[in-house]
Amino acid sequence: MIRQLSVFVENKPGSLMDVTSRLTEAHINIRAVASFDTPEFGILRLVVDKPAEAKGCLTEKGFVVRLHDVIGVELEDKKGNLNQMLAILAEGRINVNYIYSFVIREGKAPVLVFSTDDYEGAAQILKDAGVKIVEESDL
């Protein structure tokens, strides 16, 4: 599993930069980022190299932060691979709550990150199908 930060930010200019500035000051490396918005606030989802330290750093600056487990899978950049993985999960009756990817991994295959209500089931189904699960230590 990979631990992901969900940071609640105001929907206004500079709010995302406030988060990234705090992490930069704390020497925390952002590996992946995705932002989801509503009219009044946004949720910034981050995979970082030191998740517990990042949560503490942001919380003490007044941000509302949650630490969640997500699954990371390594998918070769090849036509149809995402669809194939999603078909495996659908066949196993695993719901995907949200999904995003990141590719900056120094010559390694891209990683797809997703949230589900059944982490153990999803991980087992994907492993059985030969999909490589990525752990935090692999990042």
Short mmCIF file of C-alpha atoms in Angstrom, two decimals:
data_model
loop_
_atom_site.label_atom_id
_atom_site.label_comp_id
_atom_site.label_asym_id
_atom_site.label_seq_id
_atom_site.Cartn_x
_atom_site.Cartn_y
_atom_site.Cartn_z
CA MET A 1 0.00 0.00 0.00
CA ILE A 2 0.92 3.61 -0.47
CA ARG A 3 -0.05 6.32 1.98
CA GLN A 4 -1.62 9.38 0.41
CA LEU A 5 -2.28 12.80 1.90
CA SER A 6 -5.63 14.46 1.29
CA VAL A 7 -5.35 18.17 2.06
CA PHE A 8 -8.41 20.40 2.15
CA VAL A 9 -7.67 23.82 0.65
CA GLU A 10 -9.73 26.91 -0.06
CA ASN A 11 -10.71 27.41 -3.67
CA LYS A 12 -8.74 30.68 -4.13
CA PRO A 13 -5.52 31.83 -5.81
CA GLY A 14 -2.37 30.67 -4.05
CA SER A 15 -3.94 28.00 -1.87
CA LEU A 16 -2.24 25.08 -3.66
CA MET A 17 1.07 26.94 -3.56
CA ASP A 18 0.68 27.37 0.21
CA VAL A 19 0.66 23.58 0.56
CA THR A 20 3.57 22.96 -1.79
CA SER A 21 5.59 25.75 -0.16
CA ARG A 22 5.22 24.15 3.28
CA LEU A 23 6.31 20.79 1.90
CA THR A 24 9.27 22.35 0.07
CA GLU A 25 10.37 24.14 3.26
CA ALA A 26 10.21 20.79 5.11
CA HIS A 27 12.32 19.08 2.37
CA ILE A 28 9.48 16.73 1.45
CA ASN A 29 9.45 15.46 -2.13
CA ILE A 30 6.11 15.30 -3.94
CA ARG A 31 5.90 12.14 -6.06
CA ALA A 32 2.34 12.55 -7.38
CA VAL A 33 -0.37 15.17 -7.12
CA ALA A 34 -4.02 15.41 -8.13
CA SER A 35 -6.49 18.16 -7.34
CA PHE A 36 -10.27 17.85 -7.16
CA ASP A 37 -12.47 20.87 -6.62
CA THR A 38 -15.86 21.96 -5.44
CA PRO A 39 -17.16 25.54 -5.56
CA GLU A 40 -15.79 26.39 -2.10
CA PHE A 41 -12.82 24.11 -1.45
CA GLY A 42 -10.51 21.67 -3.11
CA ILE A 43 -8.99 18.38 -2.13
CA LEU A 44 -5.33 18.09 -2.97
CA ARG A 45 -4.20 14.46 -3.05
CA LEU A 46 -0.47 13.88 -2.73
CA VAL A 47 1.95 10.97 -2.66
CA VAL A 48 5.14 12.16 -0.95
CA ASP A 49 8.37 10.59 0.23
CA LYS A 50 7.64 11.19 3.96
CA PRO A 51 3.85 11.06 4.45
CA ALA A 52 3.69 11.13 8.26
CA GLU A 53 6.14 14.03 8.44
CA ALA A 54 4.23 15.88 5.71
CA LYS A 55 0.95 15.46 7.57
CA GLY A 56 2.47 16.89 10.74
CA CYS A 57 4.06 19.79 8.89
CA LEU A 58 0.81 20.76 7.20
CA THR A 59 -1.40 20.19 10.25
CA GLU A 60 0.72 22.50 12.39
CA LYS A 61 0.25 25.21 9.72
CA GLY A 62 -3.54 24.90 10.05
CA PHE A 63 -4.37 22.64 7.10
CA VAL A 64 -6.92 19.86 7.48
CA VAL A 65 -5.07 16.73 6.39
CA ARG A 66 -6.05 13.06 6.20
CA LEU A 67 -3.69 10.17 5.61
CA HIS A 68 -5.22 7.35 3.54
CA ASP A 69 -4.06 4.06 2.10
CA VAL A 70 -4.25 3.78 -1.67
CA ILE A 71 -3.11 1.12 -4.09
CA GLY A 72 -0.39 1.76 -6.61
CA VAL A 73 0.06 -0.46 -9.64
CA GLU A 74 2.76 -0.38 -12.26
CA LEU A 75 1.35 -0.35 -15.77
CA GLU A 76 3.49 -0.45 -18.87
CA ASP A 77 2.75 2.51 -21.15
CA LYS A 78 0.92 0.34 -23.64
CA LYS A 79 -2.44 0.75 -25.39
CA GLY A 80 -5.29 -0.87 -23.45
CA ASN A 81 -3.41 -1.57 -20.18
CA LEU A 82 -5.58 0.76 -18.09
CA ASN A 83 -8.73 -0.75 -19.54
CA GLN A 84 -7.43 -4.27 -18.85
CA MET A 85 -6.69 -3.43 -15.20
CA LEU A 86 -10.11 -1.83 -14.74
CA ALA A 87 -11.75 -4.90 -16.32
CA ILE A 88 -9.94 -7.14 -13.81
CA LEU A 89 -11.24 -5.02 -10.93
CA ALA A 90 -14.78 -4.85 -12.35
CA GLU A 91 -14.86 -8.63 -12.82
CA GLY A 92 -13.76 -8.98 -9.19
CA ARG A 93 -16.55 -6.57 -8.16
CA ILE A 94 -14.05 -4.00 -6.85
CA ASN A 95 -15.21 -0.37 -6.94
CA VAL A 96 -12.69 2.37 -7.78
CA ASN A 97 -13.49 5.60 -5.91
CA TYR A 98 -10.96 7.75 -7.77
CA ILE A 99 -7.84 7.24 -9.84
CA TYR A 100 -4.79 9.22 -11.01
CA SER A 101 -1.32 8.45 -12.30
CA PHE A 102 2.24 9.62 -12.18
CA VAL A 103 5.11 8.91 -14.51
CA ILE A 104 8.22 10.54 -13.02
CA ARG A 105 10.07 7.48 -11.74
CA GLU A 106 13.56 7.64 -13.26
CA GLY A 107 13.21 5.13 -16.07
CA LYS A 108 10.54 2.99 -14.44
CA ALA A 109 7.01 2.33 -15.66
CA PRO A 110 4.23 4.79 -14.74
CA VAL A 111 2.23 4.16 -11.57
CA LEU A 112 -1.53 4.33 -11.39
CA VAL A 113 -2.90 5.22 -7.94
CA PHE A 114 -6.45 4.41 -6.95
CA SER A 115 -8.72 4.34 -3.94
CA THR A 116 -11.14 1.54 -3.19
CA ASP A 117 -13.22 0.29 -0.28
CA ASP A 118 -11.60 -3.16 -0.49
CA TYR A 119 -7.80 -2.82 -0.56
CA GLU A 120 -6.98 -6.42 0.29
CA GLY A 121 -9.42 -7.77 -2.27
CA ALA A 122 -8.21 -5.41 -4.98
CA ALA A 123 -4.55 -6.17 -4.29
CA GLN A 124 -5.15 -9.93 -4.37
CA ILE A 125 -7.19 -9.84 -7.58
CA LEU A 126 -4.56 -7.72 -9.32
CA LYS A 127 -1.66 -9.87 -8.06
CA ASP A 128 -3.45 -13.01 -9.25
CA ALA A 129 -3.80 -11.39 -12.69
CA GLY A 130 -0.07 -10.60 -12.81
CA VAL A 131 -0.38 -6.85 -12.22
CA LYS A 132 2.55 -5.45 -10.24
CA ILE A 133 1.53 -3.76 -6.99
CA VAL A 134 3.78 -0.84 -6.05
CA GLU A 135 4.71 -0.29 -2.41
CA GLU A 136 5.91 2.98 -0.88
CA SER A 137 9.43 1.59 -0.77
CA ASP A 138 9.31 1.14 -4.59
CA LEU A 139 8.75 4.86 -5.15
#
